[in-house]
Amino acid sequence: MPEPDLTTDPAQQSVGVVHAVRGAVVDVVFDSGKLPAINTALIVEWDRPTPLIIEVHSHLDLTRLRAVAFQSTAGLARGVSVRATGGAVAVPVGTPVLGRLLDVVGNPKDDGPALPDDTPRRSIHAHAPALRNQTRTTDVFETGIKVIDLLTPLAQGGKAAMFGGAGVGKTVLVMELIRAMVEKYEGISVFAGVGERSREGHELLTEMRDSGVLERTVMVYGQMNEPPGARWRAPLTALTISEYFRDQKHQNVLLLMDNVFRFVQAGAEVSSLLGRLPSRVGYQPTLATEVAGLQERIASVAGSAVTAIQAVYVPADDFTDPAVTTISSHMDCVIVLSRAQAAEGFYPAIDPLASSSMLLDPLVVGDLHYKTAEDVRQALARFRELTDIISLLGVEELGAEDRLIVKRARRLQRFLTQPFMVTEAFTGTPGASVPLSQTLSGCRAILNGVADNWSESSLYMVGTLEDARRKEAAAAAAKEAAA
C-alpha cells in the first residue's frame, strides 16, 4: 500500500527510534534537535506492507515523547526507526471522497480505485468557528418519522442525540434517518462509524448502495477491532470532511455518528494506556474536554449548515452515567430510546415523555403543532400514571374521564409506531414516510375521538391515519365475510 500523504514540512522532519510499546501507546526517543510538536504525525518505518502512523500525544522529557498508534502495533520492536512528518495527520476531503469508505487516516477501504493525487487534504485538528461567525436557525428538519417530527423536532444546523441501551434500535433509526433525509435533503452526508461491528458497517454500506444515496455520502470507519487510537480520532476525520464541504463548497452537511459513546470509551482506553488516574466510574479525567472539543466543532456558519445526528450507547441503561450526561449537555434535541417500549413492540422505541427538543416552542413550530404535541404528551403521561392501577384493579375501576384518556392514549401509542424502509426486508411491511401535516392531523383526530371505536391493531405500524382507516375497513370486511 502506498504511504499516506501527510502534511509535511521537510525542515521540521527528524528521525527517532521506538523506545517502548504498550499496546496502542508508543514511546519514541529523538536524540538530536527539537521534539515534534503535539499532534504531529509520525511514520514508523517498519517492514510491514502497511505503514504504521502514530500521533504525538505528550512530551515526557527533552528527548522522549509518547504517541498513540492508529493501526495495530503487533510485531513492533524497540529500535525501529520513526520519521516525523512535520505536520498533523491530513485526510483527503472534497468531491473525490464522495461515495467512498475511508479509515481514520483517509485510506480507501472499499476495494475501489485509489484517490487522485490532486485530492485536497486537511488536518484532522481544527478550531471551532468563532462564536461571532456561527449562525443559529429555527428551521425544522422534517424526517418523515412521526414521533420525532411531533414530539422532538430536529433543527436544521442543530445537534440531536439518540440515547439508548443495547438492542433498542439506535442503528436502525440512524439508517432510516439517512435514507429518509438524503432522498429529500440537498446536501452532503458524512457518516462516522465509531467502534461499530464489521457486520453493521457492511449492512450500512450495502443499504446505501442499494438505495442510491452513496454517491452523495462519505463513510469514515474506526471499527471495533481497530486500536483505540483509530476509534478515538475517527470522528475528527469525519468532522474534517464535513468542515471542508461547509467552508469551501458552502454546502449543507448531514453528519451522522454511530456511536459517540465508543469515542468516549476509546479515549478512556488511551487515557489508561497513558497511565492517567481514572475519574468517575473509570472514565478519563479529560472526559468533558474531549467531548466539548468534538461537539463544539459541529457548528453552522453563514449560508452552510452542519446538522448532526448522533447515536449514543447508554451502558447498562444508566442515564446518569457521566459519559451520557456530558454528551447530552451539548445537544439541542435529546431522543431517548426505551427498553420498555421495545419490549412492548412499539418501534421506533422512543420514549415520548423522556425525549425533548429545544424547538418544541409555539414561536418556532406554531401553535397547532405545539398544542397537539402537548396534548399527546399529556394523554400519554396520564396513561403512564394509571398503569399500576389498571394492572391491579382493571380499567373498569377508573372513572369515565380516565377510561377515555386511556383508550385514546393506547391508540396514540400505536399510531406513533411506524414501519421503516430499512427493515422492510425483515418484516415484510412496506416502510412509510409521513409528512408532518399528516402526523398532526392524525394525532388531533385520535385526541378528538375519531378512532375511539376502531380496534387498536388498526393503528399499529401504519403511516397516516388514512392507512389505519383502510386497515380497519379491511378487518371489518374480513370479519363480516367470516360471519
CSV table of C-alpha atoms in Angstrom, one decimal:
chain,number,residue,atom,x,y,z
A,1,MET,CA,0.0,0.0,0.0
A,2,PRO,CA,1.4,3.5,-0.8
A,3,GLU,CA,2.4,5.6,2.1
A,4,PRO,CA,-0.4,8.0,3.1
A,5,ASP,CA,0.2,11.6,2.1
A,6,LEU,CA,0.6,13.6,5.3
A,7,THR,CA,1.0,17.3,5.7
A,8,THR,CA,4.8,17.6,5.8
A,9,ASP,CA,7.4,20.3,6.4
A,10,PRO,CA,10.8,18.9,5.3
A,11,ALA,CA,12.6,21.5,7.5
A,12,GLN,CA,10.9,20.1,10.6
A,13,GLN,CA,11.4,16.4,9.7
A,14,SER,CA,13.5,14.4,12.2
A,15,VAL,CA,14.2,10.8,12.9
A,16,GLY,CA,13.9,8.9,16.1
A,17,VAL,CA,13.6,5.3,17.4
A,18,VAL,CA,11.0,3.3,19.2
A,19,HIS,CA,11.8,3.1,22.9
A,20,ALA,CA,8.8,1.3,24.4
A,21,VAL,CA,5.5,-0.2,23.2
A,22,ARG,CA,2.4,-0.5,25.4
A,23,GLY,CA,-0.4,-1.7,23.2
A,24,ALA,CA,-1.5,1.4,21.2
A,25,VAL,CA,0.9,3.7,23.0
A,26,VAL,CA,4.4,4.1,21.7
A,27,ASP,CA,7.4,5.9,23.3
A,28,VAL,CA,9.9,7.4,20.8
A,29,VAL,CA,13.3,8.8,21.5
A,30,PHE,CA,14.8,11.7,19.4
A,31,ASP,CA,18.5,12.2,20.2
A,32,SER,CA,19.0,15.5,18.3
A,33,GLY,CA,17.0,18.6,17.5
A,34,LYS,CA,13.6,19.6,18.8
A,35,LEU,CA,10.9,17.1,19.6
A,36,PRO,CA,8.0,17.1,17.1
A,37,ALA,CA,5.0,19.2,18.3
A,38,ILE,CA,1.9,17.7,20.0
A,39,ASN,CA,-0.5,16.2,17.4
A,40,THR,CA,2.3,15.8,14.8
A,41,ALA,CA,2.0,12.6,12.7
A,42,LEU,CA,5.0,10.2,12.9
A,43,ILE,CA,5.5,7.3,10.5
A,44,VAL,CA,7.1,4.1,11.8
A,45,GLU,CA,9.4,2.7,9.1
A,46,TRP,CA,9.0,-1.0,9.8
A,47,ASP,CA,9.0,-4.0,7.5
A,48,ARG,CA,5.2,-4.4,7.2
A,49,PRO,CA,3.4,-3.7,3.9
A,50,THR,CA,1.1,-1.1,5.5
A,51,PRO,CA,2.7,2.0,7.1
A,52,LEU,CA,2.1,2.5,10.9
A,53,ILE,CA,1.1,6.1,11.7
A,54,ILE,CA,1.3,7.3,15.3
A,55,GLU,CA,0.4,10.8,16.6
A,56,VAL,CA,2.4,12.7,19.2
A,57,HIS,CA,0.4,13.0,22.5
A,58,SER,CA,2.8,14.3,25.1
A,59,HIS,CA,6.5,15.1,25.7
A,60,LEU,CA,8.0,13.1,28.5
A,61,ASP,CA,11.3,14.9,28.7
A,62,LEU,CA,13.7,16.7,26.4
A,63,THR,CA,14.3,13.6,24.2
A,64,ARG,CA,11.3,11.3,24.7
A,65,LEU,CA,7.7,11.6,23.6
A,66,ARG,CA,4.6,9.5,23.9
A,67,ALA,CA,2.4,8.8,20.8
A,68,VAL,CA,-0.8,7.0,20.1
A,69,ALA,CA,-1.0,4.5,17.2
A,70,PHE,CA,-3.7,4.5,14.6
A,71,GLN,CA,-3.1,0.9,13.5
A,72,SER,CA,-2.2,-2.3,15.3
A,73,THR,CA,1.3,-2.3,16.8
A,74,ALA,CA,1.6,-6.1,16.8
A,75,GLY,CA,5.2,-7.0,15.9
A,76,LEU,CA,6.6,-3.6,16.6
A,77,ALA,CA,10.1,-3.8,18.2
A,78,ARG,CA,12.3,-1.4,20.1
A,79,GLY,CA,14.9,0.4,18.0
A,80,VAL,CA,12.7,0.7,14.8
A,81,SER,CA,13.2,4.0,13.0
A,82,VAL,CA,10.4,6.6,13.3
A,83,ARG,CA,10.2,9.6,11.0
A,84,ALA,CA,8.4,12.8,12.0
A,85,THR,CA,6.4,14.3,9.1
A,86,GLY,CA,6.4,17.9,10.4
A,87,GLY,CA,2.6,18.2,10.4
A,88,ALA,CA,-0.6,16.7,11.7
A,89,VAL,CA,-2.5,13.8,10.0
A,90,ALA,CA,-4.1,15.2,6.9
A,91,VAL,CA,-7.0,13.4,5.4
A,92,PRO,CA,-8.5,13.6,1.9
A,93,VAL,CA,-11.5,15.9,1.5
A,94,GLY,CA,-13.7,17.2,-1.3
A,95,THR,CA,-15.6,15.7,-4.2
A,96,PRO,CA,-13.2,12.7,-4.8
A,97,VAL,CA,-14.1,11.2,-1.4
A,98,LEU,CA,-17.9,11.1,-2.1
A,99,GLY,CA,-19.2,7.6,-2.4
A,100,ARG,CA,-16.1,6.2,-0.7
A,101,LEU,CA,-15.4,4.4,2.6
A,102,LEU,CA,-12.3,5.6,4.4
A,103,ASP,CA,-10.4,4.7,7.5
A,104,VAL,CA,-9.2,7.1,10.2
A,105,VAL,CA,-6.2,8.4,8.1
A,106,GLY,CA,-8.1,8.6,4.9
A,107,ASN,CA,-7.1,5.4,3.1
A,108,PRO,CA,-10.0,4.0,1.0
A,109,LYS,CA,-11.2,0.7,2.4
A,110,ASP,CA,-14.0,-0.2,-0.1
A,111,ASP,CA,-11.8,-2.0,-2.7
A,112,GLY,CA,-12.3,0.9,-5.0
A,113,PRO,CA,-9.6,2.8,-7.0
A,114,ALA,CA,-7.0,5.0,-5.3
A,115,LEU,CA,-7.9,8.6,-4.8
A,116,PRO,CA,-6.5,11.1,-7.3
A,117,ASP,CA,-3.1,12.6,-6.4
A,118,ASP,CA,-4.5,16.1,-6.5
A,119,THR,CA,-7.2,15.4,-3.9
A,120,PRO,CA,-7.2,18.2,-1.3
A,121,ARG,CA,-6.2,17.3,2.2
A,122,ARG,CA,-6.9,18.9,5.6
A,123,SER,CA,-5.5,18.4,9.1
A,124,ILE,CA,-7.9,16.5,11.4
A,125,HIS,CA,-7.2,19.1,14.1
A,126,ALA,CA,-9.0,22.4,13.7
A,127,HIS,CA,-10.6,25.0,15.9
A,128,ALA,CA,-14.3,25.5,16.2
A,129,PRO,CA,-15.6,28.5,14.2
A,130,ALA,CA,-15.6,31.8,16.2
A,131,LEU,CA,-18.8,32.4,18.1
A,132,ARG,CA,-19.5,35.6,16.1
A,133,ASN,CA,-19.3,33.6,12.8
A,134,GLN,CA,-21.7,30.9,13.9
A,135,THR,CA,-25.4,31.0,12.9
A,136,ARG,CA,-28.5,29.5,14.5
A,137,THR,CA,-31.6,28.5,12.7
A,138,THR,CA,-35.1,27.6,13.8
A,139,ASP,CA,-35.9,25.8,10.5
A,140,VAL,CA,-37.4,22.4,11.4
A,141,PHE,CA,-35.7,19.4,9.8
A,142,GLU,CA,-38.6,17.2,8.8
A,143,THR,CA,-37.7,13.5,8.9
A,144,GLY,CA,-40.9,11.7,8.0
A,145,ILE,CA,-40.8,9.8,11.3
A,146,LYS,CA,-44.0,10.6,13.2
A,147,VAL,CA,-42.9,10.5,16.8
A,148,ILE,CA,-39.7,12.6,16.1
A,149,ASP,CA,-41.4,15.2,14.0
A,150,LEU,CA,-44.2,15.6,16.5
A,151,LEU,CA,-42.5,15.5,19.9
A,152,THR,CA,-38.8,16.1,19.3
A,153,PRO,CA,-38.4,18.2,16.1
A,154,LEU,CA,-34.9,18.4,14.8
A,155,ALA,CA,-33.3,21.8,13.9
A,156,GLN,CA,-31.5,22.3,10.6
A,157,GLY,CA,-28.0,23.1,11.7
A,158,GLY,CA,-28.6,21.6,15.2
A,159,LYS,CA,-27.3,18.7,17.2
A,160,ALA,CA,-29.5,15.7,18.1
A,161,ALA,CA,-28.6,12.6,20.0
A,162,MET,CA,-30.4,9.3,20.3
A,163,PHE,CA,-29.7,7.7,23.7
A,164,GLY,CA,-30.4,4.0,24.3
A,165,GLY,CA,-29.0,0.8,25.7
A,166,ALA,CA,-28.0,-2.3,23.7
A,167,GLY,CA,-30.6,-3.6,21.2
A,168,VAL,CA,-33.3,-0.9,21.4
A,169,GLY,CA,-32.9,0.2,17.7
A,170,LYS,CA,-30.3,3.1,17.6
A,171,THR,CA,-28.5,1.9,14.5
A,172,VAL,CA,-31.8,1.1,12.7
A,173,LEU,CA,-33.1,4.6,13.5
A,174,VAL,CA,-29.8,6.1,12.1
A,175,MET,CA,-30.1,4.1,8.9
A,176,GLU,CA,-33.7,5.1,8.5
A,177,LEU,CA,-32.8,8.8,9.0
A,178,ILE,CA,-30.0,8.5,6.4
A,179,ARG,CA,-32.4,7.1,3.9
A,180,ALA,CA,-35.3,9.4,4.7
A,181,MET,CA,-33.2,12.6,4.7
A,182,VAL,CA,-30.7,12.1,1.9
A,183,GLU,CA,-33.6,11.5,-0.5
A,184,LYS,CA,-35.1,14.9,0.2
A,185,TYR,CA,-32.1,16.7,1.6
A,186,GLU,CA,-29.9,18.7,-0.9
A,187,GLY,CA,-26.5,18.4,0.6
A,188,ILE,CA,-23.7,16.0,1.6
A,189,SER,CA,-24.0,13.2,4.1
A,190,VAL,CA,-20.9,12.2,6.2
A,191,PHE,CA,-21.2,9.0,8.3
A,192,ALA,CA,-18.8,8.3,11.1
A,193,GLY,CA,-18.9,4.6,12.3
A,194,VAL,CA,-17.1,4.7,15.7
A,195,GLY,CA,-16.4,1.4,17.3
A,196,GLU,CA,-19.1,-0.4,15.3
A,197,ARG,CA,-19.2,-4.0,14.3
A,198,SER,CA,-18.0,-5.0,10.9
A,199,ARG,CA,-21.4,-6.6,10.2
A,200,GLU,CA,-23.2,-3.3,10.8
A,201,GLY,CA,-20.7,-1.4,8.6
A,202,HIS,CA,-21.2,-3.9,5.8
A,203,GLU,CA,-25.0,-3.7,6.1
A,204,LEU,CA,-25.0,0.1,6.0
A,205,LEU,CA,-22.7,0.2,3.0
A,206,THR,CA,-24.9,-2.3,1.1
A,207,GLU,CA,-28.1,-0.5,2.1
A,208,MET,CA,-26.7,2.9,0.9
A,209,ARG,CA,-25.5,1.4,-2.4
A,210,ASP,CA,-29.0,-0.2,-3.0
A,211,SER,CA,-30.9,3.0,-2.1
A,212,GLY,CA,-28.7,5.1,-4.4
A,213,VAL,CA,-27.6,7.6,-1.8
A,214,LEU,CA,-24.0,6.5,-1.6
A,215,GLU,CA,-22.9,8.9,-4.3
A,216,ARG,CA,-23.5,11.9,-2.0
A,217,THR,CA,-22.2,10.3,1.1
A,218,VAL,CA,-18.8,9.8,2.7
A,219,MET,CA,-18.3,7.0,5.2
A,220,VAL,CA,-15.5,7.0,7.8
A,221,TYR,CA,-14.9,4.0,10.0
A,222,GLY,CA,-12.9,3.3,13.1
A,223,GLN,CA,-14.2,-0.2,13.8
A,224,MET,CA,-14.5,-2.2,16.9
A,225,ASN,CA,-11.5,-4.4,16.1
A,226,GLU,CA,-9.2,-1.4,15.5
A,227,PRO,CA,-6.9,0.1,18.1
A,228,PRO,CA,-8.4,2.7,20.4
A,229,GLY,CA,-6.4,5.5,18.7
A,230,ALA,CA,-8.3,4.8,15.4
A,231,ARG,CA,-11.7,4.9,17.2
A,232,TRP,CA,-10.7,8.0,19.1
A,233,ARG,CA,-9.8,10.0,16.0
A,234,ALA,CA,-12.4,8.7,13.5
A,235,PRO,CA,-15.0,11.3,14.5
A,236,LEU,CA,-12.4,14.1,13.8
A,237,THR,CA,-11.7,12.7,10.4
A,238,ALA,CA,-15.5,12.8,9.6
A,239,LEU,CA,-15.7,16.3,11.0
A,240,THR,CA,-12.8,17.5,8.9
A,241,ILE,CA,-14.5,16.3,5.7
A,242,SER,CA,-17.8,18.0,6.8
A,243,GLU,CA,-16.0,21.2,7.6
A,244,TYR,CA,-14.4,21.3,4.1
A,245,PHE,CA,-17.8,21.0,2.4
A,246,ARG,CA,-19.3,23.6,4.7
A,247,ASP,CA,-16.4,26.1,4.4
A,248,GLN,CA,-15.0,25.6,0.9
A,249,LYS,CA,-18.0,24.3,-1.0
A,250,HIS,CA,-20.7,26.1,1.0
A,251,GLN,CA,-22.9,23.1,1.1
A,252,ASN,CA,-25.2,21.8,3.8
A,253,VAL,CA,-23.9,18.7,5.5
A,254,LEU,CA,-25.7,16.0,7.4
A,255,LEU,CA,-23.2,14.5,9.9
A,256,LEU,CA,-24.2,11.1,11.4
A,257,MET,CA,-22.2,9.4,14.2
A,258,ASP,CA,-22.8,5.9,15.4
A,259,ASN,CA,-21.7,5.6,18.2
A,260,VAL,CA,-20.4,8.6,20.2
A,261,PHE,CA,-20.1,6.5,23.4
A,262,ARG,CA,-17.4,4.4,21.6
A,263,PHE,CA,-15.4,7.6,21.1
A,264,VAL,CA,-15.5,8.3,24.8
A,265,GLN,CA,-14.7,4.6,25.5
A,266,ALA,CA,-11.7,4.8,23.2
A,267,GLY,CA,-10.5,8.0,24.9
A,268,ALA,CA,-10.7,6.1,28.3
A,269,GLU,CA,-8.6,3.2,26.9
A,270,VAL,CA,-6.0,5.6,25.6
A,271,SER,CA,-6.0,7.5,28.9
A,272,SER,CA,-5.5,4.3,30.8
A,273,LEU,CA,-2.6,3.3,28.5
A,274,LEU,CA,-1.1,6.7,29.0
A,275,GLY,CA,-1.0,6.0,32.8
A,276,ARG,CA,-3.5,8.7,33.9
A,277,LEU,CA,-5.5,8.2,37.1
A,278,PRO,CA,-9.2,7.5,36.2
A,279,SER,CA,-12.0,9.8,37.1
A,280,ARG,CA,-15.6,9.0,37.9
A,281,VAL,CA,-16.8,5.4,37.0
A,282,GLY,CA,-13.3,4.8,35.5
A,283,TYR,CA,-13.6,7.4,32.7
A,284,GLN,CA,-10.7,9.6,31.7
A,285,PRO,CA,-10.1,12.8,33.7
A,286,THR,CA,-10.3,14.7,30.4
A,287,LEU,CA,-13.8,13.4,29.5
A,288,ALA,CA,-15.6,16.8,29.4
A,289,THR,CA,-12.8,18.5,27.4
A,290,GLU,CA,-12.7,15.7,24.8
A,291,VAL,CA,-16.4,15.7,24.3
A,292,ALA,CA,-16.5,19.5,24.1
A,293,GLY,CA,-13.6,19.5,21.6
A,294,LEU,CA,-15.6,17.3,19.3
A,295,GLN,CA,-19.1,18.8,19.8
A,296,GLU,CA,-18.1,22.5,19.5
A,297,ARG,CA,-16.6,21.9,16.1
A,298,ILE,CA,-20.1,20.8,14.9
A,299,ALA,CA,-21.3,24.3,14.0
A,300,SER,CA,-23.0,26.1,11.2
A,301,VAL,CA,-21.7,29.3,9.6
A,302,ALA,CA,-23.4,31.8,7.3
A,303,GLY,CA,-25.0,30.0,4.4
A,304,SER,CA,-24.0,26.5,5.3
A,305,ALA,CA,-25.5,24.2,8.0
A,306,VAL,CA,-24.0,21.2,9.6
A,307,THR,CA,-26.8,19.1,11.1
A,308,ALA,CA,-25.5,16.4,13.4
A,309,ILE,CA,-27.4,13.3,14.5
A,310,GLN,CA,-25.6,11.1,16.9
A,311,ALA,CA,-26.4,7.7,18.4
A,312,VAL,CA,-25.2,7.3,22.0
A,313,TYR,CA,-25.0,3.9,23.7
A,314,VAL,CA,-26.2,4.0,27.3
A,315,PRO,CA,-24.2,1.5,29.4
A,316,ALA,CA,-26.5,-0.7,31.5
A,317,ASP,CA,-29.4,1.6,30.6
A,318,ASP,CA,-28.0,4.1,33.2
A,319,PHE,CA,-28.8,7.6,32.0
A,320,THR,CA,-26.9,9.1,34.9
A,321,ASP,CA,-23.6,7.7,33.5
A,322,PRO,CA,-21.0,10.5,33.3
A,323,ALA,CA,-20.5,10.0,29.5
A,324,VAL,CA,-24.2,10.2,28.8
A,325,THR,CA,-24.7,13.3,30.9
A,326,THR,CA,-21.7,15.0,29.4
A,327,ILE,CA,-22.8,14.3,25.8
A,328,SER,CA,-26.4,15.3,26.4
A,329,SER,CA,-25.4,18.8,27.7
A,330,HIS,CA,-24.2,19.7,24.2
A,331,MET,CA,-27.5,18.7,22.4
A,332,ASP,CA,-30.4,20.7,21.1
A,333,CYS,CA,-32.6,17.6,20.8
A,334,VAL,CA,-32.5,14.5,23.0
A,335,ILE,CA,-34.2,11.4,21.8
A,336,VAL,CA,-34.4,8.6,24.4
A,337,LEU,CA,-35.0,5.0,23.3
A,338,SER,CA,-36.7,2.9,25.9
A,339,ARG,CA,-36.3,-0.8,26.5
A,340,ALA,CA,-39.8,-0.9,27.9
A,341,GLN,CA,-41.2,0.5,24.6
A,342,ALA,CA,-39.2,-2.0,22.6
A,343,ALA,CA,-40.4,-4.9,24.9
A,344,GLU,CA,-44.0,-4.0,24.1
A,345,GLY,CA,-43.2,-4.0,20.4
A,346,PHE,CA,-43.5,-0.2,19.9
A,347,TYR,CA,-41.0,0.8,17.2
A,348,PRO,CA,-39.3,3.2,16.9
A,349,ALA,CA,-38.9,2.6,20.7
A,350,ILE,CA,-38.7,6.3,21.5
A,351,ASP,CA,-39.9,7.3,25.0
A,352,PRO,CA,-42.2,10.3,24.3
A,353,LEU,CA,-42.0,11.6,27.8
A,354,ALA,CA,-38.3,11.4,28.4
A,355,SER,CA,-37.3,12.9,25.0
A,356,SER,CA,-37.2,16.6,24.4
A,357,SER,CA,-36.3,19.3,21.9
A,358,MET,CA,-35.5,23.0,22.2
A,359,LEU,CA,-37.5,23.6,19.0
A,360,LEU,CA,-40.8,22.5,20.6
A,361,ASP,CA,-41.9,26.0,21.2
A,362,PRO,CA,-45.0,27.8,19.7
A,363,LEU,CA,-42.8,30.6,18.4
A,364,VAL,CA,-40.9,28.1,16.3
A,365,VAL,CA,-43.2,25.3,15.3
A,366,GLY,CA,-46.5,27.2,15.6
A,367,ASP,CA,-49.5,27.0,17.9
A,368,LEU,CA,-51.1,23.9,16.3
A,369,HIS,CA,-48.0,21.8,16.4
A,370,TYR,CA,-47.2,22.8,20.0
A,371,LYS,CA,-50.7,22.3,21.3
A,372,THR,CA,-51.0,18.9,19.5
A,373,ALA,CA,-47.6,17.7,21.0
A,374,GLU,CA,-48.6,18.9,24.5
A,375,ASP,CA,-52.0,17.2,24.3
A,376,VAL,CA,-50.4,13.9,23.1
A,377,ARG,CA,-47.8,14.1,25.8
A,378,GLN,CA,-50.4,14.8,28.5
A,379,ALA,CA,-52.5,11.9,27.5
A,380,LEU,CA,-49.6,9.5,27.5
A,381,ALA,CA,-48.3,10.8,30.8
A,382,ARG,CA,-51.8,10.3,32.4
A,383,PHE,CA,-51.9,6.8,31.0
A,384,ARG,CA,-48.5,6.0,32.5
A,385,GLU,CA,-49.7,7.3,35.9
A,386,LEU,CA,-52.7,4.9,35.7
A,387,THR,CA,-50.8,1.9,34.5
A,388,ASP,CA,-50.3,0.4,38.0
A,389,ILE,CA,-53.9,0.9,39.0
A,390,ILE,CA,-55.1,-0.7,35.7
A,391,SER,CA,-52.8,-3.7,36.3
A,392,LEU,CA,-54.1,-4.2,39.9
A,393,LEU,CA,-57.8,-3.4,39.5
A,394,GLY,CA,-58.6,-3.3,35.8
A,395,VAL,CA,-59.6,-0.4,33.6
A,396,GLU,CA,-63.2,-0.8,34.6
A,397,GLU,CA,-62.5,0.7,38.0
A,398,LEU,CA,-61.4,4.0,36.5
A,399,GLY,CA,-63.7,7.0,36.2
A,400,ALA,CA,-65.3,7.7,32.8
A,401,GLU,CA,-62.9,10.5,32.0
A,402,ASP,CA,-59.8,8.4,32.8
A,403,ARG,CA,-61.2,5.5,30.8
A,404,LEU,CA,-61.5,7.8,27.8
A,405,ILE,CA,-57.9,9.1,28.2
A,406,VAL,CA,-56.6,5.5,28.5
A,407,LYS,CA,-58.5,4.5,25.4
A,408,ARG,CA,-57.1,7.4,23.3
A,409,ALA,CA,-53.6,7.1,24.8
A,410,ARG,CA,-53.4,3.5,23.8
A,411,ARG,CA,-54.4,4.4,20.3
A,412,LEU,CA,-51.9,7.2,20.2
A,413,GLN,CA,-49.1,4.9,21.3
A,414,ARG,CA,-49.9,2.6,18.4
A,415,PHE,CA,-50.3,5.4,15.9
A,416,LEU,CA,-46.8,6.7,16.8
A,417,THR,CA,-45.3,3.4,15.7
A,418,GLN,CA,-44.1,3.2,12.1
A,419,PRO,CA,-42.7,0.7,9.7
A,420,PHE,CA,-39.3,1.6,8.4
A,421,MET,CA,-38.0,1.2,4.9
A,422,VAL,CA,-34.7,-0.3,6.1
A,423,THR,CA,-36.5,-3.1,7.9
A,424,GLU,CA,-38.8,-3.9,5.0
A,425,ALA,CA,-36.7,-7.0,4.1
A,426,PHE,CA,-37.1,-8.4,7.6
A,427,THR,CA,-40.7,-7.6,8.5
A,428,GLY,CA,-42.3,-7.7,5.1
A,429,THR,CA,-44.2,-4.5,5.9
A,430,PRO,CA,-43.6,-1.7,3.4
A,431,GLY,CA,-41.9,1.3,5.0
A,432,ALA,CA,-43.8,4.6,5.4
A,433,SER,CA,-42.6,8.3,5.5
A,434,VAL,CA,-45.3,10.6,6.9
A,435,PRO,CA,-45.4,14.4,6.3
A,436,LEU,CA,-45.7,16.5,9.4
A,437,SER,CA,-49.1,17.8,8.4
A,438,GLN,CA,-50.5,14.2,8.3
A,439,THR,CA,-48.9,13.4,11.6
A,440,LEU,CA,-50.6,16.4,13.3
A,441,SER,CA,-54.0,15.8,11.7
A,442,GLY,CA,-53.9,12.1,12.6
A,443,CYS,CA,-53.0,12.8,16.3
A,444,ARG,CA,-55.6,15.5,16.5
A,445,ALA,CA,-58.3,13.2,15.1
A,446,ILE,CA,-57.4,10.5,17.7
A,447,LEU,CA,-57.5,13.0,20.5
A,448,ASN,CA,-60.9,14.2,19.3
A,449,GLY,CA,-62.3,10.6,19.4
A,450,VAL,CA,-62.4,9.7,15.7
A,451,ALA,CA,-60.7,6.3,16.3
A,452,ASP,CA,-62.5,5.5,19.6
A,453,ASN,CA,-64.4,2.6,18.1
A,454,TRP,CA,-61.5,1.3,15.9
A,455,SER,CA,-59.6,-1.7,17.0
A,456,GLU,CA,-56.1,-0.8,18.4
A,457,SER,CA,-54.4,-3.1,15.9
A,458,SER,CA,-55.6,-1.0,13.0
A,459,LEU,CA,-53.4,1.9,14.2
A,460,TYR,CA,-50.3,-0.2,14.9
A,461,MET,CA,-47.4,0.0,12.4
A,462,VAL,CA,-49.2,2.2,9.8
A,463,GLY,CA,-48.2,5.5,8.2
A,464,THR,CA,-51.1,8.0,8.0
A,465,LEU,CA,-54.5,7.9,9.7
A,466,GLU,CA,-56.0,7.1,6.2
A,467,ASP,CA,-53.8,3.9,6.1
A,468,ALA,CA,-55.2,3.0,9.5
A,469,ARG,CA,-58.8,3.7,8.3
A,470,ARG,CA,-58.2,1.3,5.3
A,471,LYS,CA,-56.8,-1.3,7.6
A,472,GLU,CA,-59.8,-1.0,9.9
A,473,ALA,CA,-62.2,-1.3,7.0
A,474,ALA,CA,-60.4,-4.3,5.6
A,475,ALA,CA,-60.5,-6.0,9.1
A,476,ALA,CA,-64.2,-5.3,9.4
A,477,ALA,CA,-64.9,-6.7,5.9
A,478,ALA,CA,-62.9,-9.9,6.7
A,479,LYS,CA,-64.8,-10.3,9.9
A,480,GLU,CA,-68.1,-9.9,8.2
A,481,ALA,CA,-67.2,-12.3,5.4
A,482,ALA,CA,-66.2,-14.9,8.1
A,483,ALA,CA,-69.5,-14.5,9.8
